[in-house]
Every structure is written in C-alpha cells, then in structure tokens.
Amino acid sequence: MLNILLSGCNGHMGQSIVGICSELDDVQIVAGINRTAKCLNDFSVYSSCEEFSGAADVIIDFSNPNNLDMLLKFIADKKIPAVLCTTGYCDEQFKSILSASAAAPIFMSGNMSLGINLMLSLVKKSAAVLGSTFDIEIIEKHHNRKIDAPSGTANMIANAAAEALETKPEYTYERSSKRCKRAKNEIGISSVRGGNIVGEHEIIFAGQNEVLSIKHSAMSRDVFANGAISAARYMAKITSPGLYSMDDLLKSALGE
C-alpha cells in the first residue's frame, strides 16, 4: 500500500487526487495538509506539516508557493520523497528546492501531464529546425482563479524551445508598453485567464507563408492528478537524494 501525505488536499487539484485514490486498491491518503485545516474527506487534515506525526511513503504538494519553506524543512528532516506539483516559484525558491534535494529525493515538474511532456520533445525538435528563421510565440489559457502568469508549463515550453536555439532568446511577456518592431531573438508569451479552462498551451512557429502550431488541451484536472500519483509511485521507490523530473519517470516506465 502506498501511503500519501497530501499537501493542498482541499484545493481543486487535491480533491481530484483524493477522488482518484479512493478508487485505487493500493494507494491511500493517510493525511492532508491545508492552510485551513478543514476535513472534507475521511482522513485528518493539519494546517502545517509539523503537526503530522504519522508515517507516509511520499508527500504530494499541490498547494501554493508560500508553503515551500515549510515543506522543504519537513522533507529534509524526515528524508521523505516529495512530488512538487505547485507552480509559480521564484528563482530563489528554485534554488531552495535544488539545495533541499541534496538531503532528500524531490520530484518537480511544472506540468504532470504525459501529453505536455511529449509536446516538450516536439517543441525542441521543431525549434532546432525552424528557430533560426521562424518567430516563436506561446499562448497559455487557464481558469480565472489561477494566480501565477505565465503558467509554469508556458515557461517549460519556452525553455524547451530556447535549449534548441543557437542564440539565447529574450522572453517577452507583454507588448503594450513597446512601440517597436518584434526582435528576432525573442519568444513571446501571452496569458489568458477566464471561465473554467483547465489548461491550454500552444506554441506557434510563424514563418514566411507558413505557420506550424503545436497545441495541448487538458479536458480534466484528472490528467494532472493521475500524473502526480504516477510520480508518487515512482518516488516511493527512490532512496537516493536528488532532483527528479518527468523525464526520469518516463525513462523508468520505458525501462531505460
């Protein structure tokens, strides 16, 4: 039985994970962590990690960047594997995660979808072929409750394209303050917030007389919840400290 400590258990993503786990015979949520320690399900909920004294094989976090320091201290002290699914971290927080991974196994991904991670591979190949002569623009769309912009996934897509380019690009997040021609070495990133859009990401390679678009649409939060549970299964078997990613999970699944 895989025992999961779920941070952000009362949020939309947390409840998606709870719902999926309730239908699995070999996975259970042993406790939840939530800023408002209100019990919505049949497990105890605490307002901080320090209040939890039970046993867990892995912790999944789908909460808020403000909880990171608390989580990293708990992870390092308990040496418990962690799956960090929260987005919106700043550069200093990324450094903190990297530092904490020296003490415990940490899995981090800006998007837990298998389709998105396949998209990243396609983006790298496309940018390597088209990047020198095509303009690159990224459009991401999410529901009206999402706080961070651009999304962590949009940044992942931009970084994937940038890795394949010969010249380091400049990321442009808005154009209203600019009165100039588009620079050749830039990647434009635009954000849309509205309704209950689960998640939509598109990268556009715009050339002379032709346009290539690669697009991914998530129809349900269960896409990300299933990915988080798969990552938890993988990380529960990891004993060596380090920073792990979806690439490691996919390689493991393929037996590489």
PDB file of C-alpha atoms in Angstrom:
ATOM      1  CA  MET A   1       0.000   0.000   0.000  1.00  0.00           C
ATOM      2  CA  LEU A   2       1.334   3.424  -0.998  1.00  0.00           C
ATOM      3  CA  ASN A   3       0.708   5.934   1.803  1.00  0.00           C
ATOM      4  CA  ILE A   4       0.477   9.543   0.607  1.00  0.00           C
ATOM      5  CA  LEU A   5       0.615  12.746   2.633  1.00  0.00           C
ATOM      6  CA  LEU A   6      -1.262  15.281   0.507  1.00  0.00           C
ATOM      7  CA  SER A   7      -0.424  18.984   0.776  1.00  0.00           C
ATOM      8  CA  GLY A   8      -3.151  21.226  -0.606  1.00  0.00           C
ATOM      9  CA  CYS A   9      -5.707  18.471  -0.044  1.00  0.00           C
ATOM     10  CA  ASN A  10      -8.745  20.773  -0.011  1.00  0.00           C
ATOM     11  CA  GLY A  11      -7.945  22.549  -3.275  1.00  0.00           C
ATOM     12  CA  HIS A  12      -9.302  21.600  -6.687  1.00  0.00           C
ATOM     13  CA  MET A  13      -6.253  19.511  -7.591  1.00  0.00           C
ATOM     14  CA  GLY A  14      -6.061  18.000  -4.123  1.00  0.00           C
ATOM     15  CA  GLN A  15      -9.651  16.847  -4.328  1.00  0.00           C
ATOM     16  CA  SER A  16      -9.029  15.363  -7.784  1.00  0.00           C
ATOM     17  CA  ILE A  17      -6.200  13.287  -6.315  1.00  0.00           C
ATOM     18  CA  VAL A  18      -8.400  12.236  -3.390  1.00  0.00           C
ATOM     19  CA  GLY A  19     -11.122  11.099  -5.790  1.00  0.00           C
ATOM     20  CA  ILE A  20      -8.765   9.004  -7.907  1.00  0.00           C
ATOM     21  CA  CYS A  21      -7.031   7.458  -4.879  1.00  0.00           C
ATOM     22  CA  SER A  22     -10.409   6.429  -3.453  1.00  0.00           C
ATOM     23  CA  GLU A  23     -10.855   4.140  -6.459  1.00  0.00           C
ATOM     24  CA  LEU A  24      -7.408   2.526  -6.167  1.00  0.00           C
ATOM     25  CA  ASP A  25      -6.754  -0.563  -4.047  1.00  0.00           C
ATOM     26  CA  ASP A  26      -3.040   0.044  -3.499  1.00  0.00           C
ATOM     27  CA  VAL A  27      -2.960   3.792  -2.738  1.00  0.00           C
ATOM     28  CA  GLN A  28      -4.358   5.770   0.177  1.00  0.00           C
ATOM     29  CA  ILE A  29      -4.205   9.305   1.571  1.00  0.00           C
ATOM     30  CA  VAL A  30      -3.063   8.977   5.186  1.00  0.00           C
ATOM     31  CA  ALA A  31      -3.424  12.691   5.999  1.00  0.00           C
ATOM     32  CA  GLY A  32      -3.742  16.092   4.417  1.00  0.00           C
ATOM     33  CA  ILE A  33      -2.054  19.458   4.848  1.00  0.00           C
ATOM     34  CA  ASN A  34      -4.115  22.563   4.187  1.00  0.00           C
ATOM     35  CA  ARG A  35      -3.945  26.183   5.315  1.00  0.00           C
ATOM     36  CA  THR A  36      -7.491  25.865   6.625  1.00  0.00           C
ATOM     37  CA  ALA A  37      -7.427  22.510   8.412  1.00  0.00           C
ATOM     38  CA  LYS A  38     -10.971  21.539   7.493  1.00  0.00           C
ATOM     39  CA  CYS A  39     -11.753  17.850   6.967  1.00  0.00           C
ATOM     40  CA  LEU A  40     -13.571  17.291   3.684  1.00  0.00           C
ATOM     41  CA  ASN A  41     -12.737  13.587   3.469  1.00  0.00           C
ATOM     42  CA  ASP A  42     -12.120  10.573   5.695  1.00  0.00           C
ATOM     43  CA  PHE A  43      -8.552  11.494   6.728  1.00  0.00           C
ATOM     44  CA  SER A  44      -7.134  14.010   9.194  1.00  0.00           C
ATOM     45  CA  VAL A  45      -6.121  17.442   7.935  1.00  0.00           C
ATOM     46  CA  TYR A  46      -3.425  19.617   9.529  1.00  0.00           C
ATOM     47  CA  SER A  47      -2.547  23.259   8.959  1.00  0.00           C
ATOM     48  CA  SER A  48       1.198  22.500   8.822  1.00  0.00           C
ATOM     49  CA  CYS A  49       3.498  19.552   8.187  1.00  0.00           C
ATOM     50  CA  GLU A  50       4.921  19.755  11.705  1.00  0.00           C
ATOM     51  CA  GLU A  51       1.557  18.718  13.152  1.00  0.00           C
ATOM     52  CA  PHE A  52       1.643  15.398  11.285  1.00  0.00           C
ATOM     53  CA  SER A  53       3.332  12.659  13.327  1.00  0.00           C
ATOM     54  CA  GLY A  54       2.242   9.618  11.334  1.00  0.00           C
ATOM     55  CA  ALA A  55       4.025   7.627   8.636  1.00  0.00           C
ATOM     56  CA  ALA A  56       3.919   8.314   4.906  1.00  0.00           C
ATOM     57  CA  ASP A  57       5.837   6.931   1.938  1.00  0.00           C
ATOM     58  CA  VAL A  58       5.711  10.137  -0.097  1.00  0.00           C
ATOM     59  CA  ILE A  59       4.292  13.650   0.002  1.00  0.00           C
ATOM     60  CA  ILE A  60       2.456  15.252  -2.932  1.00  0.00           C
ATOM     61  CA  ASP A  61       2.190  19.041  -2.949  1.00  0.00           C
ATOM     62  CA  PHE A  62      -0.440  20.844  -4.993  1.00  0.00           C
ATOM     63  CA  SER A  63      -0.754  23.997  -2.896  1.00  0.00           C
ATOM     64  CA  ASN A  64       0.888  27.423  -3.005  1.00  0.00           C
ATOM     65  CA  PRO A  65       4.490  28.676  -3.357  1.00  0.00           C
ATOM     66  CA  ASN A  66       4.156  30.315   0.074  1.00  0.00           C
ATOM     67  CA  ASN A  67       4.177  26.837   1.635  1.00  0.00           C
ATOM     68  CA  LEU A  68       7.539  25.860   0.165  1.00  0.00           C
ATOM     69  CA  ASP A  69       9.800  26.654   3.139  1.00  0.00           C
ATOM     70  CA  MET A  70       7.603  24.610   5.473  1.00  0.00           C
ATOM     71  CA  LEU A  71       7.532  21.694   3.036  1.00  0.00           C
ATOM     72  CA  LEU A  72      11.270  21.663   2.360  1.00  0.00           C
ATOM     73  CA  LYS A  73      12.087  21.662   6.073  1.00  0.00           C
ATOM     74  CA  PHE A  74       9.725  18.734   6.621  1.00  0.00           C
ATOM     75  CA  ILE A  75      11.106  16.849   3.608  1.00  0.00           C
ATOM     76  CA  ALA A  76      14.714  17.338   4.707  1.00  0.00           C
ATOM     77  CA  ASP A  77      14.037  16.451   8.355  1.00  0.00           C
ATOM     78  CA  LYS A  78      12.011  13.317   7.587  1.00  0.00           C
ATOM     79  CA  LYS A  79      14.004  12.328   4.466  1.00  0.00           C
ATOM     80  CA  ILE A  80      10.650  11.657   2.804  1.00  0.00           C
ATOM     81  CA  PRO A  81      10.397  11.630  -1.015  1.00  0.00           C
ATOM     82  CA  ALA A  82       8.338  14.507  -2.370  1.00  0.00           C
ATOM     83  CA  VAL A  83       6.422  15.301  -5.549  1.00  0.00           C
ATOM     84  CA  LEU A  84       6.199  19.081  -6.036  1.00  0.00           C
ATOM     85  CA  CYS A  85       3.424  19.956  -8.483  1.00  0.00           C
ATOM     86  CA  THR A  86       2.888  23.567  -7.408  1.00  0.00           C
ATOM     87  CA  THR A  87       3.803  26.272  -9.938  1.00  0.00           C
ATOM     88  CA  GLY A  88       4.720  29.939  -9.591  1.00  0.00           C
ATOM     89  CA  TYR A  89       8.041  29.523  -7.766  1.00  0.00           C
ATOM     90  CA  CYS A  90      10.521  32.401  -7.969  1.00  0.00           C
ATOM     91  CA  ASP A  91      14.228  31.953  -8.758  1.00  0.00           C
ATOM     92  CA  GLU A  92      15.196  31.913  -5.077  1.00  0.00           C
ATOM     93  CA  GLN A  93      12.656  29.181  -4.387  1.00  0.00           C
ATOM     94  CA  PHE A  94      14.043  27.066  -7.224  1.00  0.00           C
ATOM     95  CA  LYS A  95      17.457  27.409  -5.591  1.00  0.00           C
ATOM     96  CA  SER A  96      15.971  26.293  -2.269  1.00  0.00           C
ATOM     97  CA  ILE A  97      14.447  23.223  -3.916  1.00  0.00           C
ATOM     98  CA  LEU A  98      17.771  22.323  -5.509  1.00  0.00           C
ATOM     99  CA  SER A  99      19.513  22.714  -2.156  1.00  0.00           C
ATOM    100  CA  ALA A 100      16.923  20.561  -0.354  1.00  0.00           C
ATOM    101  CA  SER A 101      17.286  17.824  -2.975  1.00  0.00           C
ATOM    102  CA  ALA A 102      20.764  17.160  -1.586  1.00  0.00           C
ATOM    103  CA  ALA A 103      19.091  15.792   1.554  1.00  0.00           C
ATOM    104  CA  ALA A 104      16.028  14.010   0.129  1.00  0.00           C
ATOM    105  CA  PRO A 105      14.579  12.813  -3.203  1.00  0.00           C
ATOM    106  CA  ILE A 106      12.457  15.563  -4.777  1.00  0.00           C
ATOM    107  CA  PHE A 107      10.403  15.267  -7.959  1.00  0.00           C
ATOM    108  CA  MET A 108       9.441  18.538  -9.611  1.00  0.00           C
ATOM    109  CA  SER A 109       7.539  19.311 -12.783  1.00  0.00           C
ATOM    110  CA  GLY A 110       5.676  22.377 -13.984  1.00  0.00           C
ATOM    111  CA  ASN A 111       3.127  20.037 -15.546  1.00  0.00           C
ATOM    112  CA  MET A 112       2.247  16.453 -14.640  1.00  0.00           C
ATOM    113  CA  SER A 113       0.635  15.597 -17.998  1.00  0.00           C
ATOM    114  CA  LEU A 114       2.201  12.930 -20.223  1.00  0.00           C
ATOM    115  CA  GLY A 115       0.919  14.797 -23.289  1.00  0.00           C
ATOM    116  CA  ILE A 116       2.624  18.041 -22.261  1.00  0.00           C
ATOM    117  CA  ASN A 117       5.922  16.275 -21.749  1.00  0.00           C
ATOM    118  CA  LEU A 118       5.653  14.722 -25.208  1.00  0.00           C
ATOM    119  CA  MET A 119       4.883  18.215 -26.505  1.00  0.00           C
ATOM    120  CA  LEU A 120       8.144  19.478 -24.985  1.00  0.00           C
ATOM    121  CA  SER A 121      10.058  16.915 -27.019  1.00  0.00           C
ATOM    122  CA  LEU A 122       8.299  18.040 -30.206  1.00  0.00           C
ATOM    123  CA  VAL A 123       8.998  21.691 -29.365  1.00  0.00           C
ATOM    124  CA  LYS A 124      12.733  21.033 -29.052  1.00  0.00           C
ATOM    125  CA  LYS A 125      12.844  19.273 -32.417  1.00  0.00           C
ATOM    126  CA  SER A 126      10.788  21.985 -34.119  1.00  0.00           C
ATOM    127  CA  ALA A 127      12.849  24.826 -32.654  1.00  0.00           C
ATOM    128  CA  ALA A 128      16.079  23.156 -33.759  1.00  0.00           C
ATOM    129  CA  VAL A 129      14.846  23.066 -37.361  1.00  0.00           C
ATOM    130  CA  LEU A 130      12.753  26.250 -37.586  1.00  0.00           C
ATOM    131  CA  GLY A 131      14.038  28.511 -34.825  1.00  0.00           C
ATOM    132  CA  SER A 132      16.541  30.477 -36.881  1.00  0.00           C
ATOM    133  CA  THR A 133      14.003  31.616 -39.487  1.00  0.00           C
ATOM    134  CA  PHE A 134      10.612  31.387 -37.713  1.00  0.00           C
ATOM    135  CA  ASP A 135       9.182  33.643 -34.992  1.00  0.00           C
ATOM    136  CA  ILE A 136       8.125  31.812 -31.832  1.00  0.00           C
ATOM    137  CA  GLU A 137       5.053  32.734 -29.789  1.00  0.00           C
ATOM    138  CA  ILE A 138       3.422  30.879 -26.874  1.00  0.00           C
ATOM    139  CA  ILE A 139      -0.186  31.288 -25.730  1.00  0.00           C
ATOM    140  CA  GLU A 140      -1.425  29.748 -22.476  1.00  0.00           C
ATOM    141  CA  LYS A 141      -5.014  29.746 -21.191  1.00  0.00           C
ATOM    142  CA  HIS A 142      -6.314  28.894 -17.718  1.00  0.00           C
ATOM    143  CA  HIS A 143      -9.325  29.377 -15.459  1.00  0.00           C
ATOM    144  CA  ASN A 144      -9.994  32.717 -13.787  1.00  0.00           C
ATOM    145  CA  ARG A 145      -8.782  31.510 -10.375  1.00  0.00           C
ATOM    146  CA  LYS A 146      -5.184  30.843 -11.421  1.00  0.00           C
ATOM    147  CA  ILE A 147      -2.865  33.307  -9.704  1.00  0.00           C
ATOM    148  CA  ASP A 148       0.506  32.987 -11.456  1.00  0.00           C
ATOM    149  CA  ALA A 149       1.168  34.100 -15.021  1.00  0.00           C
ATOM    150  CA  PRO A 150       2.606  32.915 -17.231  1.00  0.00           C
ATOM    151  CA  SER A 151       1.974  29.333 -16.218  1.00  0.00           C
ATOM    152  CA  GLY A 152       4.812  27.064 -15.187  1.00  0.00           C
ATOM    153  CA  THR A 153       4.077  24.985 -18.270  1.00  0.00           C
ATOM    154  CA  ALA A 154       4.402  28.001 -20.583  1.00  0.00           C
ATOM    155  CA  ASN A 155       7.841  28.618 -19.089  1.00  0.00           C
ATOM    156  CA  MET A 156       8.722  24.947 -19.608  1.00  0.00           C
ATOM    157  CA  ILE A 157       7.724  25.211 -23.277  1.00  0.00           C
ATOM    158  CA  ALA A 158       9.719  28.430 -23.726  1.00  0.00           C
ATOM    159  CA  ASN A 159      12.766  26.870 -22.088  1.00  0.00           C
ATOM    160  CA  ALA A 160      12.454  23.760 -24.270  1.00  0.00           C
ATOM    161  CA  ALA A 161      12.480  25.933 -27.393  1.00  0.00           C
ATOM    162  CA  ALA A 162      15.337  28.070 -26.062  1.00  0.00           C
ATOM    163  CA  GLU A 163      17.510  24.996 -25.466  1.00  0.00           C
ATOM    164  CA  ALA A 164      17.394  24.189 -29.171  1.00  0.00           C
ATOM    165  CA  LEU A 165      18.193  27.704 -30.426  1.00  0.00           C
ATOM    166  CA  GLU A 166      21.710  28.783 -31.335  1.00  0.00           C
ATOM    167  CA  THR A 167      21.229  32.237 -29.787  1.00  0.00           C
ATOM    168  CA  LYS A 168      19.767  32.706 -26.313  1.00  0.00           C
ATOM    169  CA  PRO A 169      16.320  34.305 -26.758  1.00  0.00           C
ATOM    170  CA  GLU A 170      14.671  37.081 -24.775  1.00  0.00           C
ATOM    171  CA  TYR A 171      11.255  36.323 -23.292  1.00  0.00           C
ATOM    172  CA  THR A 172       8.619  38.997 -23.947  1.00  0.00           C
ATOM    173  CA  TYR A 173       5.557  38.870 -21.693  1.00  0.00           C
ATOM    174  CA  GLU A 174       3.653  41.932 -22.900  1.00  0.00           C
ATOM    175  CA  ARG A 175       3.847  44.327 -25.817  1.00  0.00           C
ATOM    176  CA  SER A 176       1.546  47.191 -24.799  1.00  0.00           C
ATOM    177  CA  SER A 177       4.452  49.209 -23.395  1.00  0.00           C
ATOM    178  CA  LYS A 178       6.572  48.730 -26.505  1.00  0.00           C
ATOM    179  CA  ARG A 179       6.414  50.710 -29.731  1.00  0.00           C
ATOM    180  CA  CYS A 180       8.936  48.810 -31.781  1.00  0.00           C
ATOM    181  CA  LYS A 181       9.334  46.015 -34.263  1.00  0.00           C
ATOM    182  CA  ARG A 182       9.444  42.479 -32.911  1.00  0.00           C
ATOM    183  CA  ALA A 183      13.021  41.436 -32.147  1.00  0.00           C
ATOM    184  CA  LYS A 184      14.282  38.377 -33.977  1.00  0.00           C
ATOM    185  CA  ASN A 185      15.685  36.657 -30.908  1.00  0.00           C
ATOM    186  CA  GLU A 186      12.577  36.824 -28.738  1.00  0.00           C
ATOM    187  CA  ILE A 187       9.934  34.347 -27.626  1.00  0.00           C
ATOM    188  CA  GLY A 188       6.572  35.940 -26.918  1.00  0.00           C
ATOM    189  CA  ILE A 189       4.494  34.510 -24.064  1.00  0.00           C
ATOM    190  CA  SER A 190       0.844  35.527 -23.649  1.00  0.00           C
ATOM    191  CA  SER A 191      -1.565  34.571 -20.849  1.00  0.00           C
ATOM    192  CA  VAL A 192      -5.357  34.285 -20.919  1.00  0.00           C
ATOM    193  CA  ARG A 193      -7.489  33.867 -17.778  1.00  0.00           C
ATOM    194  CA  GLY A 194     -11.185  33.079 -17.979  1.00  0.00           C
ATOM    195  CA  GLY A 195     -14.032  30.764 -17.060  1.00  0.00           C
ATOM    196  CA  ASN A 196     -13.118  27.234 -16.046  1.00  0.00           C
ATOM    197  CA  ILE A 197     -10.440  26.499 -18.663  1.00  0.00           C
ATOM    198  CA  VAL A 198      -8.431  23.619 -17.180  1.00  0.00           C
ATOM    199  CA  GLY A 199      -5.309  24.300 -19.206  1.00  0.00           C
ATOM    200  CA  GLU A 200      -4.423  25.005 -22.820  1.00  0.00           C
ATOM    201  CA  HIS A 201      -0.957  25.609 -24.247  1.00  0.00           C
ATOM    202  CA  GLU A 202       0.024  26.397 -27.815  1.00  0.00           C
ATOM    203  CA  ILE A 203       3.359  27.256 -29.371  1.00  0.00           C
ATOM    204  CA  ILE A 204       3.381  28.940 -32.777  1.00  0.00           C
ATOM    205  CA  PHE A 205       6.297  28.871 -35.208  1.00  0.00           C
ATOM    206  CA  ALA A 206       5.463  31.654 -37.675  1.00  0.00           C
ATOM    207  CA  GLY A 207       7.499  31.799 -40.873  1.00  0.00           C
ATOM    208  CA  GLN A 208       7.115  33.311 -44.307  1.00  0.00           C
ATOM    209  CA  ASN A 209       3.871  31.984 -45.802  1.00  0.00           C
ATOM    210  CA  GLU A 210       3.566  29.082 -43.344  1.00  0.00           C
ATOM    211  CA  VAL A 211       2.778  28.555 -39.671  1.00  0.00           C
ATOM    212  CA  LEU A 212       3.325  25.479 -37.513  1.00  0.00           C
ATOM    213  CA  SER A 213       1.316  25.159 -34.281  1.00  0.00           C
ATOM    214  CA  ILE A 214       1.709  22.554 -31.544  1.00  0.00           C
ATOM    215  CA  LYS A 215      -1.136  22.567 -29.043  1.00  0.00           C
ATOM    216  CA  HIS A 216      -2.165  20.665 -25.925  1.00  0.00           C
ATOM    217  CA  SER A 217      -5.540  20.936 -24.194  1.00  0.00           C
ATOM    218  CA  ALA A 218      -6.329  19.394 -20.821  1.00  0.00           C
ATOM    219  CA  MET A 219     -10.013  18.466 -20.558  1.00  0.00           C
ATOM    220  CA  SER A 220      -9.943  17.496 -16.881  1.00  0.00           C
ATOM    221  CA  ARG A 221      -7.775  18.033 -13.803  1.00  0.00           C
ATOM    222  CA  ASP A 222      -7.602  14.254 -13.566  1.00  0.00           C
ATOM    223  CA  VAL A 223      -4.859  14.402 -16.215  1.00  0.00           C
ATOM    224  CA  PHE A 224      -2.564  16.132 -13.726  1.00  0.00           C
ATOM    225  CA  ALA A 225      -3.813  14.147 -10.731  1.00  0.00           C
ATOM    226  CA  ASN A 226      -3.010  10.835 -12.424  1.00  0.00           C
ATOM    227  CA  GLY A 227       0.430  12.147 -13.322  1.00  0.00           C
ATOM    228  CA  ALA A 228       1.075  13.155  -9.714  1.00  0.00           C
ATOM    229  CA  ILE A 229       0.062   9.710  -8.447  1.00  0.00           C
ATOM    230  CA  SER A 230       2.319   8.040 -11.030  1.00  0.00           C
ATOM    231  CA  ALA A 231       5.172  10.262  -9.862  1.00  0.00           C
ATOM    232  CA  ALA A 232       4.405   9.339  -6.237  1.00  0.00           C
ATOM    233  CA  ARG A 233       4.604   5.623  -7.089  1.00  0.00           C
ATOM    234  CA  TYR A 234       7.955   6.235  -8.767  1.00  0.00           C
ATOM    235  CA  MET A 235       9.395   8.390  -5.988  1.00  0.00           C
ATOM    236  CA  ALA A 236       8.341   5.997  -3.219  1.00  0.00           C
ATOM    237  CA  LYS A 237      10.941   3.583  -4.621  1.00  0.00           C
ATOM    238  CA  ILE A 238      13.706   6.204  -4.757  1.00  0.00           C
ATOM    239  CA  THR A 239      16.176   6.191  -1.884  1.00  0.00           C
ATOM    240  CA  SER A 240      18.907   8.458  -3.244  1.00  0.00           C
ATOM    241  CA  PRO A 241      18.621  12.225  -2.668  1.00  0.00           C
ATOM    242  CA  GLY A 242      18.428  14.305  -5.812  1.00  0.00           C
ATOM    243  CA  LEU A 243      16.182  16.305  -8.104  1.00  0.00           C
ATOM    244  CA  TYR A 244      13.994  14.140 -10.325  1.00  0.00           C
ATOM    245  CA  SER A 245      11.752  15.085 -13.250  1.00  0.00           C
ATOM    246  CA  MET A 246       9.150  13.720 -15.624  1.00  0.00           C
ATOM    247  CA  ASP A 247      11.997  12.623 -17.910  1.00  0.00           C
ATOM    248  CA  ASP A 248      13.204  10.258 -15.173  1.00  0.00           C
ATOM    249  CA  LEU A 249       9.693   8.887 -14.696  1.00  0.00           C
ATOM    250  CA  LEU A 250       9.202   8.297 -18.421  1.00  0.00           C
ATOM    251  CA  LYS A 251      12.601   6.619 -18.771  1.00  0.00           C
ATOM    252  CA  SER A 252      11.734   4.345 -15.851  1.00  0.00           C
ATOM    253  CA  ALA A 253       8.390   3.451 -17.435  1.00  0.00           C
ATOM    254  CA  LEU A 254      10.166   2.597 -20.696  1.00  0.00           C
ATOM    255  CA  GLY A 255      12.762   0.520 -18.864  1.00  0.00           C
ATOM    256  CA  GLU A 256      15.635   2.790 -19.856  1.00  0.00           C
TER     257      GLU A 256
END
